[in-house]
Each structure stands twice: as structure tokens, then as C-alpha cells.
């Protein structure tokens, strides 16, 4: 899937034009409706205020995004093209990159100390990697699909495309609980890429320009972010869905992007 090489983030980009696949997130096409989801109502309604714009490898079918110690980690999907890349955020230099075996469809990623966990979509396998080298250390099996993943400091939080968040042990990957996500009185399905920060879980909703803030203790949605309009109509041509969210440590800012997007946006979520 990687047709070119990112030379810089913010300074430049060399990538060939991607071919949009029938599969959009490793999930087959599904009609998006508001059934069972509801609207923001009395929930805090936020928007993504852009602070700066960085270049993004437009050939990347982004599945997971994580920022730690100045390094941006990105996991991508599609069988035969899935990879994990580590890039210096300040210089845009690609430090390391590793490809998944052709039979694996990469999904969400997260960092736990000196390790990185990387999900696969339907293969039921999580890859544990060395954070420094990105080398695969072991594989752990799980049931169901893998979509998004984040680490709250003590446990992993995983999405599988349903309205359920599963909590997992960060060492064994064994399930240790979970919570059903609700927005008002309705279930929220197709929870996708996740970011854990400040005791909250931020979740992309697949197929929507929307990010939800979720209380992991109750499963209640506590805020809704409108992330629409980041790309112009011209920039949006040939791209895919919003997907990819990473907190910027020590700030209230985030990096967000999408599949085949030409840019990563450094944003702050502010009242709309």
C-alpha cells in the first residue's frame, strides 16, 4: 500500500496516488444512519480548531496514530500493504518502518512503555512489538474483530466495531472487563480508532466526521466533536474516512487525520 516514502511531516511529501479499495476500514461498506445514535442534544458540542497543518503520506490507509517522545507512530491497513511506521515529528524523517505479513490486515495501535501493541482486523491476532526497533516480539490471539486500541496507563481499551469497549491486561492482552457505550439512551456502534488521555477515551466513529469523548467508567458519551471541513473539496477528492487521533503529550491538543488524507491536523477541541 505504501507507494512512496514520506520525507517530511510539515516539510514535504513524496507518495504516489492511492487506489481507493472497496473496503474502507477493514470493515465492509455499511450505510451510516443516526438510528440508535441520536444527536448531541445537551451534550457539550465541540469543534476542531486547527493550530497547524502537517503533511501526511497520502498512500497511508491510516488505522492507528500515537505520539510519544517526539515520535509519531502510525499503523496502516489493507492486506499486503499494512505497516507500522515511526517518524520524527519535528523533522519529518522516517526513523523506522516495518511491514506486516501479507495475510494480516493491520488495525489500531497503542504504546505501553517500551512496547507497542498492533491489532489486526479479522485475523484475531494482536502483535506485540519492541517500541525502539518495531520488531515483532510475539502474537496473542483474541476473539472477534480488532478496530481501535489505546492505553489508559493501567489497562488497554479496545474497540471491535460494535458499541462495546473491551478492557485488556497490557501484558497478557487477556480481557478484564468492558463497558457498553451510550449516547443519551442509544447505543453507539462502529467505534473505531481510540485515544486514551486524561481519564477519558476519545473515539472516531467510522464513516462520520465525528469524534466522541467517552467516560470509560460509565460508557456514557460526554462530548461530541465536529471534525468536518478540515479538508477542502479539492483535497477531499480520492480520500477516505476520518481516522487517526493522537494526543500531544503535555498539552490539550491532538493530531488527527484520515485514510489517504494529504494532511495531519494539529487541533484543539473547543466549544462550537
C-alpha atoms as a PDB file:
ATOM      1  CA  UNK A   1       0.000   0.000   0.000  1.00  0.00           C
ATOM      2  CA  UNK A   2       2.912   2.308   0.629  1.00  0.00           C
ATOM      3  CA  UNK A   3       3.697   3.664  -2.830  1.00  0.00           C
ATOM      4  CA  UNK A   4       6.120   6.371  -1.820  1.00  0.00           C
ATOM      5  CA  UNK A   5       8.244   7.443   1.087  1.00  0.00           C
ATOM      6  CA  UNK A   6       7.444  10.253   3.424  1.00  0.00           C
ATOM      7  CA  UNK A   7      10.431  12.574   3.554  1.00  0.00           C
ATOM      8  CA  UNK A   8       8.958  15.145   5.876  1.00  0.00           C
ATOM      9  CA  UNK A   9       5.947  15.840   8.003  1.00  0.00           C
ATOM     10  CA  UNK A  10       5.252  19.508   7.568  1.00  0.00           C
ATOM     11  CA  UNK A  11       8.073  19.981   5.017  1.00  0.00           C
ATOM     12  CA  UNK A  12       7.079  17.732   2.198  1.00  0.00           C
ATOM     13  CA  UNK A  13       5.637  14.515   0.887  1.00  0.00           C
ATOM     14  CA  UNK A  14       6.515  12.052  -1.848  1.00  0.00           C
ATOM     15  CA  UNK A  15       3.821   9.478  -2.420  1.00  0.00           C
ATOM     16  CA  UNK A  16       2.007   8.048  -5.378  1.00  0.00           C
ATOM     17  CA  UNK A  17      -1.735   8.417  -5.815  1.00  0.00           C
ATOM     18  CA  UNK A  18      -3.558   5.626  -3.948  1.00  0.00           C
ATOM     19  CA  UNK A  19      -6.298   3.444  -5.276  1.00  0.00           C
ATOM     20  CA  UNK A  20      -9.351   3.553  -3.025  1.00  0.00           C
ATOM     21  CA  UNK A  21     -10.347  -0.025  -2.140  1.00  0.00           C
ATOM     22  CA  UNK A  22     -13.821  -1.417  -1.736  1.00  0.00           C
ATOM     23  CA  UNK A  23     -13.052  -1.974   1.946  1.00  0.00           C
ATOM     24  CA  UNK A  24     -12.789   1.287   3.808  1.00  0.00           C
ATOM     25  CA  UNK A  25     -11.543   0.419   7.278  1.00  0.00           C
ATOM     26  CA  UNK A  26     -11.153  -3.249   7.024  1.00  0.00           C
ATOM     27  CA  UNK A  27     -14.872  -3.136   7.531  1.00  0.00           C
ATOM     28  CA  UNK A  28     -17.187  -3.731   4.620  1.00  0.00           C
ATOM     29  CA  UNK A  29     -19.304  -0.807   3.441  1.00  0.00           C
ATOM     30  CA  UNK A  30     -22.220  -0.074   5.726  1.00  0.00           C
ATOM     31  CA  UNK A  31     -24.833   2.606   5.411  1.00  0.00           C
ATOM     32  CA  UNK A  32     -24.395   5.333   8.014  1.00  0.00           C
ATOM     33  CA  UNK A  33     -27.536   6.493   9.790  1.00  0.00           C
ATOM     34  CA  UNK A  34     -28.421   8.109  13.068  1.00  0.00           C
ATOM     35  CA  UNK A  35     -30.528   5.163  14.122  1.00  0.00           C
ATOM     36  CA  UNK A  36     -29.709   4.264  17.704  1.00  0.00           C
ATOM     37  CA  UNK A  37     -27.160   7.043  17.952  1.00  0.00           C
ATOM     38  CA  UNK A  38     -29.112  10.238  18.474  1.00  0.00           C
ATOM     39  CA  UNK A  39     -27.802  13.774  18.350  1.00  0.00           C
ATOM     40  CA  UNK A  40     -25.638  15.909  20.583  1.00  0.00           C
ATOM     41  CA  UNK A  41     -28.622  17.331  22.463  1.00  0.00           C
ATOM     42  CA  UNK A  42     -27.451  18.693  25.782  1.00  0.00           C
ATOM     43  CA  UNK A  43     -24.002  17.153  25.378  1.00  0.00           C
ATOM     44  CA  UNK A  44     -21.095  19.573  25.008  1.00  0.00           C
ATOM     45  CA  UNK A  45     -20.640  20.123  21.296  1.00  0.00           C
ATOM     46  CA  UNK A  46     -17.055  20.858  20.276  1.00  0.00           C
ATOM     47  CA  UNK A  47     -15.232  21.636  17.059  1.00  0.00           C
ATOM     48  CA  UNK A  48     -11.671  21.017  15.920  1.00  0.00           C
ATOM     49  CA  UNK A  49      -9.773  24.316  15.963  1.00  0.00           C
ATOM     50  CA  UNK A  50      -6.750  23.969  13.670  1.00  0.00           C
ATOM     51  CA  UNK A  51      -3.416  25.086  15.120  1.00  0.00           C
ATOM     52  CA  UNK A  52      -1.149  23.853  12.343  1.00  0.00           C
ATOM     53  CA  UNK A  53      -1.162  21.544   9.336  1.00  0.00           C
ATOM     54  CA  UNK A  54       1.432  18.838   8.703  1.00  0.00           C
ATOM     55  CA  UNK A  55       1.959  16.782   5.582  1.00  0.00           C
ATOM     56  CA  UNK A  56       0.784  13.175   5.553  1.00  0.00           C
ATOM     57  CA  UNK A  57       1.663  10.282   3.288  1.00  0.00           C
ATOM     58  CA  UNK A  58      -1.375  10.164   1.061  1.00  0.00           C
ATOM     59  CA  UNK A  59      -0.862   6.471   0.340  1.00  0.00           C
ATOM     60  CA  UNK A  60      -1.448   5.630   4.020  1.00  0.00           C
ATOM     61  CA  UNK A  61      -4.641   3.751   4.871  1.00  0.00           C
ATOM     62  CA  UNK A  62      -4.420   5.047   8.436  1.00  0.00           C
ATOM     63  CA  UNK A  63      -5.676   2.773  11.205  1.00  0.00           C
ATOM     64  CA  UNK A  64      -3.862   3.970  14.326  1.00  0.00           C
ATOM     65  CA  UNK A  65      -1.939   7.067  15.390  1.00  0.00           C
ATOM     66  CA  UNK A  66       0.167   7.591  18.510  1.00  0.00           C
ATOM     67  CA  UNK A  67       2.623  10.307  19.601  1.00  0.00           C
ATOM     68  CA  UNK A  68       5.292   9.704  22.235  1.00  0.00           C
ATOM     69  CA  UNK A  69       8.613  11.420  22.996  1.00  0.00           C
ATOM     70  CA  UNK A  70       8.513  13.353  19.733  1.00  0.00           C
ATOM     71  CA  UNK A  71       7.953  10.278  17.587  1.00  0.00           C
ATOM     72  CA  UNK A  72       4.752   9.794  15.605  1.00  0.00           C
ATOM     73  CA  UNK A  73       3.756   6.149  15.249  1.00  0.00           C
ATOM     74  CA  UNK A  74       1.282   5.237  12.529  1.00  0.00           C
ATOM     75  CA  UNK A  75      -0.264   1.872  11.775  1.00  0.00           C
ATOM     76  CA  UNK A  76      -1.903   1.280   8.399  1.00  0.00           C
ATOM     77  CA  UNK A  77      -4.172  -1.383   6.948  1.00  0.00           C
ATOM     78  CA  UNK A  78      -5.014  -3.450   3.844  1.00  0.00           C
ATOM     79  CA  UNK A  79      -3.696  -6.954   3.318  1.00  0.00           C
ATOM     80  CA  UNK A  80      -0.351  -6.968   1.620  1.00  0.00           C
ATOM     81  CA  UNK A  81       0.195  -3.283   2.437  1.00  0.00           C
ATOM     82  CA  UNK A  82      -0.173  -2.983   6.221  1.00  0.00           C
ATOM     83  CA  UNK A  83       2.739  -1.448   8.086  1.00  0.00           C
ATOM     84  CA  UNK A  84       3.901   0.328  11.208  1.00  0.00           C
ATOM     85  CA  UNK A  85       5.995   3.476  10.836  1.00  0.00           C
ATOM     86  CA  UNK A  86       7.860   5.701  13.303  1.00  0.00           C
ATOM     87  CA  UNK A  87       8.520   9.299  12.179  1.00  0.00           C
ATOM     88  CA  UNK A  88      10.291  12.190  13.875  1.00  0.00           C
ATOM     89  CA  UNK A  89       7.565  14.781  14.340  1.00  0.00           C
ATOM     90  CA  UNK A  90       9.955  17.740  14.318  1.00  0.00           C
ATOM     91  CA  UNK A  91      11.934  16.844  11.185  1.00  0.00           C
ATOM     92  CA  UNK A  92       9.578  14.531   9.332  1.00  0.00           C
ATOM     93  CA  UNK A  93      12.311  11.916   8.995  1.00  0.00           C
ATOM     94  CA  UNK A  94      11.095   8.322   8.873  1.00  0.00           C
ATOM     95  CA  UNK A  95      13.085   6.596  11.587  1.00  0.00           C
ATOM     96  CA  UNK A  96      11.817   3.045  11.216  1.00  0.00           C
ATOM     97  CA  UNK A  97       9.210   1.141   9.273  1.00  0.00           C
ATOM     98  CA  UNK A  98       8.103  -2.470   9.252  1.00  0.00           C
ATOM     99  CA  UNK A  99       5.550  -4.302   7.129  1.00  0.00           C
ATOM    100  CA  UNK A 100       3.080  -6.870   8.360  1.00  0.00           C
ATOM    101  CA  UNK A 101       2.923 -10.291   6.721  1.00  0.00           C
ATOM    102  CA  UNK A 102       0.752 -10.149   3.612  1.00  0.00           C
ATOM    103  CA  UNK A 103      -2.060 -12.160   5.194  1.00  0.00           C
ATOM    104  CA  UNK A 104      -2.553  -9.670   8.055  1.00  0.00           C
ATOM    105  CA  UNK A 105      -4.738  -6.553   7.872  1.00  0.00           C
ATOM    106  CA  UNK A 106      -3.325  -4.008  10.323  1.00  0.00           C
ATOM    107  CA  UNK A 107      -5.623  -2.019  12.616  1.00  0.00           C
ATOM    108  CA  UNK A 108      -5.234   0.144  15.737  1.00  0.00           C
ATOM    109  CA  UNK A 109      -2.011   0.627  17.704  1.00  0.00           C
ATOM    110  CA  UNK A 110      -1.008   1.838  21.151  1.00  0.00           C
ATOM    111  CA  UNK A 111       2.131   2.215  23.265  1.00  0.00           C
ATOM    112  CA  UNK A 112       2.686   0.592  26.656  1.00  0.00           C
ATOM    113  CA  UNK A 113       6.105   1.656  27.925  1.00  0.00           C
ATOM    114  CA  UNK A 114       8.759   0.115  25.689  1.00  0.00           C
ATOM    115  CA  UNK A 115       6.215  -1.958  23.785  1.00  0.00           C
ATOM    116  CA  UNK A 116       3.689  -1.317  21.007  1.00  0.00           C
ATOM    117  CA  UNK A 117       0.528  -3.357  20.526  1.00  0.00           C
ATOM    118  CA  UNK A 118      -0.891  -3.581  16.998  1.00  0.00           C
ATOM    119  CA  UNK A 119      -4.301  -5.103  16.214  1.00  0.00           C
ATOM    120  CA  UNK A 120      -5.387  -6.972  13.117  1.00  0.00           C
ATOM    121  CA  UNK A 121      -8.864  -6.731  11.658  1.00  0.00           C
ATOM    122  CA  UNK A 122     -10.330 -10.223  11.212  1.00  0.00           C
ATOM    123  CA  UNK A 123      -7.306 -12.395  11.886  1.00  0.00           C
ATOM    124  CA  UNK A 124      -7.827 -12.389  15.667  1.00  0.00           C
ATOM    125  CA  UNK A 125      -4.173 -11.618  16.338  1.00  0.00           C
ATOM    126  CA  UNK A 126      -2.517  -8.807  18.284  1.00  0.00           C
ATOM    127  CA  UNK A 127       1.162  -8.163  17.627  1.00  0.00           C
ATOM    128  CA  UNK A 128       3.405  -7.055  20.470  1.00  0.00           C
ATOM    129  CA  UNK A 129       6.396  -5.080  19.206  1.00  0.00           C
ATOM    130  CA  UNK A 130       9.551  -3.542  20.565  1.00  0.00           C
ATOM    131  CA  UNK A 131       8.992   0.204  20.557  1.00  0.00           C
ATOM    132  CA  UNK A 132      12.568   1.061  19.619  1.00  0.00           C
ATOM    133  CA  UNK A 133      13.045  -1.347  16.724  1.00  0.00           C
ATOM    134  CA  UNK A 134       9.382  -2.110  15.844  1.00  0.00           C
ATOM    135  CA  UNK A 135      10.401  -5.772  15.748  1.00  0.00           C
ATOM    136  CA  UNK A 136       7.635  -8.289  16.436  1.00  0.00           C
ATOM    137  CA  UNK A 137       8.108  -9.990  19.802  1.00  0.00           C
ATOM    138  CA  UNK A 138       5.047 -12.228  19.997  1.00  0.00           C
ATOM    139  CA  UNK A 139       1.473 -12.733  18.858  1.00  0.00           C
ATOM    140  CA  UNK A 140      -1.581 -13.068  21.087  1.00  0.00           C
ATOM    141  CA  UNK A 141      -4.966 -14.342  19.962  1.00  0.00           C
ATOM    142  CA  UNK A 142      -8.319 -12.697  20.672  1.00  0.00           C
ATOM    143  CA  UNK A 143     -11.931 -13.281  19.644  1.00  0.00           C
ATOM    144  CA  UNK A 144     -13.834 -11.022  17.267  1.00  0.00           C
ATOM    145  CA  UNK A 145     -12.612  -8.129  15.157  1.00  0.00           C
ATOM    146  CA  UNK A 146      -9.922  -5.601  16.038  1.00  0.00           C
ATOM    147  CA  UNK A 147     -10.510  -1.901  15.274  1.00  0.00           C
ATOM    148  CA  UNK A 148      -9.087   0.655  17.724  1.00  0.00           C
ATOM    149  CA  UNK A 149      -6.758   0.453  20.728  1.00  0.00           C
ATOM    150  CA  UNK A 150      -5.455   2.783  23.437  1.00  0.00           C
ATOM    151  CA  UNK A 151      -3.723   2.546  26.832  1.00  0.00           C
ATOM    152  CA  UNK A 152      -5.035   4.458  29.849  1.00  0.00           C
ATOM    153  CA  UNK A 153      -1.965   3.878  31.992  1.00  0.00           C
ATOM    154  CA  UNK A 154      -3.170   0.683  33.604  1.00  0.00           C
ATOM    155  CA  UNK A 155      -5.229  -1.187  31.010  1.00  0.00           C
ATOM    156  CA  UNK A 156      -5.778  -1.409  27.292  1.00  0.00           C
ATOM    157  CA  UNK A 157      -9.073  -0.221  25.812  1.00  0.00           C
ATOM    158  CA  UNK A 158     -10.118  -1.912  22.576  1.00  0.00           C
ATOM    159  CA  UNK A 159     -12.935  -1.386  20.074  1.00  0.00           C
ATOM    160  CA  UNK A 160     -14.262  -4.028  17.695  1.00  0.00           C
ATOM    161  CA  UNK A 161     -16.713  -2.032  15.580  1.00  0.00           C
ATOM    162  CA  UNK A 162     -19.608  -2.535  17.961  1.00  0.00           C
ATOM    163  CA  UNK A 163     -20.858  -0.340  20.831  1.00  0.00           C
ATOM    164  CA  UNK A 164     -18.627  -2.255  23.252  1.00  0.00           C
ATOM    165  CA  UNK A 165     -15.230  -1.192  24.608  1.00  0.00           C
ATOM    166  CA  UNK A 166     -13.222  -4.111  25.992  1.00  0.00           C
ATOM    167  CA  UNK A 167     -10.601  -3.633  28.700  1.00  0.00           C
ATOM    168  CA  UNK A 168      -7.489  -5.807  28.449  1.00  0.00           C
ATOM    169  CA  UNK A 169      -4.428  -6.531  30.505  1.00  0.00           C
ATOM    170  CA  UNK A 170      -1.489  -4.645  28.918  1.00  0.00           C
ATOM    171  CA  UNK A 171       0.904  -7.568  29.445  1.00  0.00           C
ATOM    172  CA  UNK A 172      -1.178 -10.652  28.665  1.00  0.00           C
ATOM    173  CA  UNK A 173      -3.816  -8.987  26.459  1.00  0.00           C
ATOM    174  CA  UNK A 174      -6.455 -11.000  28.325  1.00  0.00           C
ATOM    175  CA  UNK A 175      -9.899  -9.331  28.661  1.00  0.00           C
ATOM    176  CA  UNK A 176     -10.500  -7.891  32.132  1.00  0.00           C
ATOM    177  CA  UNK A 177     -13.846  -6.164  31.647  1.00  0.00           C
ATOM    178  CA  UNK A 178     -15.638  -3.768  29.395  1.00  0.00           C
ATOM    179  CA  UNK A 179     -18.378  -1.208  29.006  1.00  0.00           C
ATOM    180  CA  UNK A 180     -21.228  -0.544  26.571  1.00  0.00           C
ATOM    181  CA  UNK A 181     -21.128   2.948  25.073  1.00  0.00           C
ATOM    182  CA  UNK A 182     -24.289   5.037  25.169  1.00  0.00           C
ATOM    183  CA  UNK A 183     -25.107   8.476  23.772  1.00  0.00           C
ATOM    184  CA  UNK A 184     -28.179   9.619  25.617  1.00  0.00           C
ATOM    185  CA  UNK A 185     -30.279   6.468  25.680  1.00  0.00           C
ATOM    186  CA  UNK A 186     -28.959   4.940  22.457  1.00  0.00           C
ATOM    187  CA  UNK A 187     -26.115   2.592  21.700  1.00  0.00           C
ATOM    188  CA  UNK A 188     -23.199   3.972  19.678  1.00  0.00           C
ATOM    189  CA  UNK A 189     -21.831   1.425  17.231  1.00  0.00           C
ATOM    190  CA  UNK A 190     -18.866   1.415  14.864  1.00  0.00           C
ATOM    191  CA  UNK A 191     -16.471   2.869  17.419  1.00  0.00           C
ATOM    192  CA  UNK A 192     -13.130   2.948  15.668  1.00  0.00           C
ATOM    193  CA  UNK A 193      -9.685   4.459  16.390  1.00  0.00           C
ATOM    194  CA  UNK A 194      -9.209   5.309  20.066  1.00  0.00           C
ATOM    195  CA  UNK A 195      -7.091   7.629  22.194  1.00  0.00           C
ATOM    196  CA  UNK A 196      -6.906   7.439  25.991  1.00  0.00           C
ATOM    197  CA  UNK A 197      -5.984  10.678  27.748  1.00  0.00           C
ATOM    198  CA  UNK A 198      -6.990  12.438  30.958  1.00  0.00           C
ATOM    199  CA  UNK A 199      -9.082   9.523  32.148  1.00  0.00           C
ATOM    200  CA  UNK A 200     -11.291   9.720  29.053  1.00  0.00           C
ATOM    201  CA  UNK A 201     -11.476   7.756  25.801  1.00  0.00           C
ATOM    202  CA  UNK A 202     -11.735   9.661  22.529  1.00  0.00           C
ATOM    203  CA  UNK A 203     -13.165   7.594  19.684  1.00  0.00           C
ATOM    204  CA  UNK A 204     -13.554   8.074  15.955  1.00  0.00           C
ATOM    205  CA  UNK A 205     -16.937   6.923  14.695  1.00  0.00           C
ATOM    206  CA  UNK A 206     -16.408   5.049  11.452  1.00  0.00           C
ATOM    207  CA  UNK A 207     -17.789   6.819   8.412  1.00  0.00           C
ATOM    208  CA  UNK A 208     -18.505  10.077  10.240  1.00  0.00           C
ATOM    209  CA  UNK A 209     -16.530  13.309  10.683  1.00  0.00           C
ATOM    210  CA  UNK A 210     -17.178  12.944  14.377  1.00  0.00           C
ATOM    211  CA  UNK A 211     -15.111  12.138  17.443  1.00  0.00           C
ATOM    212  CA  UNK A 212     -16.711  11.158  20.753  1.00  0.00           C
ATOM    213  CA  UNK A 213     -15.411  11.663  24.278  1.00  0.00           C
ATOM    214  CA  UNK A 214     -16.393   8.678  26.401  1.00  0.00           C
ATOM    215  CA  UNK A 215     -16.330   8.123  30.155  1.00  0.00           C
ATOM    216  CA  UNK A 216     -14.865   4.601  30.433  1.00  0.00           C
ATOM    217  CA  UNK A 217     -16.373   4.122  33.892  1.00  0.00           C
ATOM    218  CA  UNK A 218     -19.966   4.505  32.718  1.00  0.00           C
ATOM    219  CA  UNK A 219     -19.738   4.186  28.948  1.00  0.00           C
ATOM    220  CA  UNK A 220     -21.562   7.487  28.550  1.00  0.00           C
ATOM    221  CA  UNK A 221     -20.593   9.870  25.747  1.00  0.00           C
ATOM    222  CA  UNK A 222     -19.657  13.153  27.442  1.00  0.00           C
ATOM    223  CA  UNK A 223     -18.873  15.328  24.410  1.00  0.00           C
ATOM    224  CA  UNK A 224     -19.150  15.287  20.626  1.00  0.00           C
ATOM    225  CA  UNK A 225     -16.507  16.807  18.332  1.00  0.00           C
ATOM    226  CA  UNK A 226     -17.430  18.011  14.856  1.00  0.00           C
ATOM    227  CA  UNK A 227     -14.300  17.409  12.763  1.00  0.00           C
ATOM    228  CA  UNK A 228     -15.876  18.177   9.403  1.00  0.00           C
ATOM    229  CA  UNK A 229     -14.500  20.698   6.934  1.00  0.00           C
ATOM    230  CA  UNK A 230     -10.813  20.081   7.647  1.00  0.00           C
ATOM    231  CA  UNK A 231     -10.169  19.242   4.005  1.00  0.00           C
ATOM    232  CA  UNK A 232     -11.334  21.389   1.134  1.00  0.00           C
ATOM    233  CA  UNK A 233     -13.491  19.719  -1.552  1.00  0.00           C
ATOM    234  CA  UNK A 234     -10.436  19.551  -3.793  1.00  0.00           C
ATOM    235  CA  UNK A 235      -8.303  17.970  -1.065  1.00  0.00           C
ATOM    236  CA  UNK A 236     -11.083  15.535  -0.188  1.00  0.00           C
ATOM    237  CA  UNK A 237     -11.122  14.002  -3.663  1.00  0.00           C
ATOM    238  CA  UNK A 238      -9.730  10.468  -3.560  1.00  0.00           C
ATOM    239  CA  UNK A 239      -9.548  10.355   0.224  1.00  0.00           C
ATOM    240  CA  UNK A 240     -11.364   8.094   2.656  1.00  0.00           C
ATOM    241  CA  UNK A 241     -12.810   8.456   6.147  1.00  0.00           C
ATOM    242  CA  UNK A 242     -11.565  10.424   9.134  1.00  0.00           C
ATOM    243  CA  UNK A 243      -9.459   8.033  11.204  1.00  0.00           C
ATOM    244  CA  UNK A 244      -6.468   8.608  13.428  1.00  0.00           C
ATOM    245  CA  UNK A 245      -6.255  10.549  16.685  1.00  0.00           C
ATOM    246  CA  UNK A 246      -3.229  11.094  18.913  1.00  0.00           C
ATOM    247  CA  UNK A 247      -2.950  13.286  21.997  1.00  0.00           C
ATOM    248  CA  UNK A 248       0.015  15.678  22.093  1.00  0.00           C
ATOM    249  CA  UNK A 249       1.635  14.997  25.497  1.00  0.00           C
ATOM    250  CA  UNK A 250       1.707  17.913  27.932  1.00  0.00           C
ATOM    251  CA  UNK A 251      -0.935  19.885  26.028  1.00  0.00           C
ATOM    252  CA  UNK A 252      -4.678  19.883  25.378  1.00  0.00           C
ATOM    253  CA  UNK A 253      -4.009  19.339  21.681  1.00  0.00           C
ATOM    254  CA  UNK A 254      -4.437  16.392  19.327  1.00  0.00           C
ATOM    255  CA  UNK A 255      -3.196  15.225  15.949  1.00  0.00           C
ATOM    256  CA  UNK A 256      -5.986  13.956  13.703  1.00  0.00           C
ATOM    257  CA  UNK A 257      -6.001  12.637  10.144  1.00  0.00           C
ATOM    258  CA  UNK A 258      -7.774  10.196   7.859  1.00  0.00           C
ATOM    259  CA  UNK A 259      -7.211   7.419   5.369  1.00  0.00           C
ATOM    260  CA  UNK A 260      -5.408   8.691   2.282  1.00  0.00           C
ATOM    261  CA  UNK A 261      -5.536  12.237   3.666  1.00  0.00           C
ATOM    262  CA  UNK A 262      -2.827  14.637   2.445  1.00  0.00           C
ATOM    263  CA  UNK A 263      -2.564  16.313   5.860  1.00  0.00           C
ATOM    264  CA  UNK A 264      -2.379  15.736   9.594  1.00  0.00           C
ATOM    265  CA  UNK A 265      -4.069  18.477  11.584  1.00  0.00           C
ATOM    266  CA  UNK A 266      -2.825  19.654  14.955  1.00  0.00           C
ATOM    267  CA  UNK A 267      -6.006  20.764  16.680  1.00  0.00           C
ATOM    268  CA  UNK A 268      -7.603  21.808  19.920  1.00  0.00           C
ATOM    269  CA  UNK A 269     -11.168  20.799  20.724  1.00  0.00           C
ATOM    270  CA  UNK A 270     -13.071  23.968  21.630  1.00  0.00           C
ATOM    271  CA  UNK A 271     -16.761  24.825  22.147  1.00  0.00           C
ATOM    272  CA  UNK A 272     -18.594  25.227  18.863  1.00  0.00           C
END
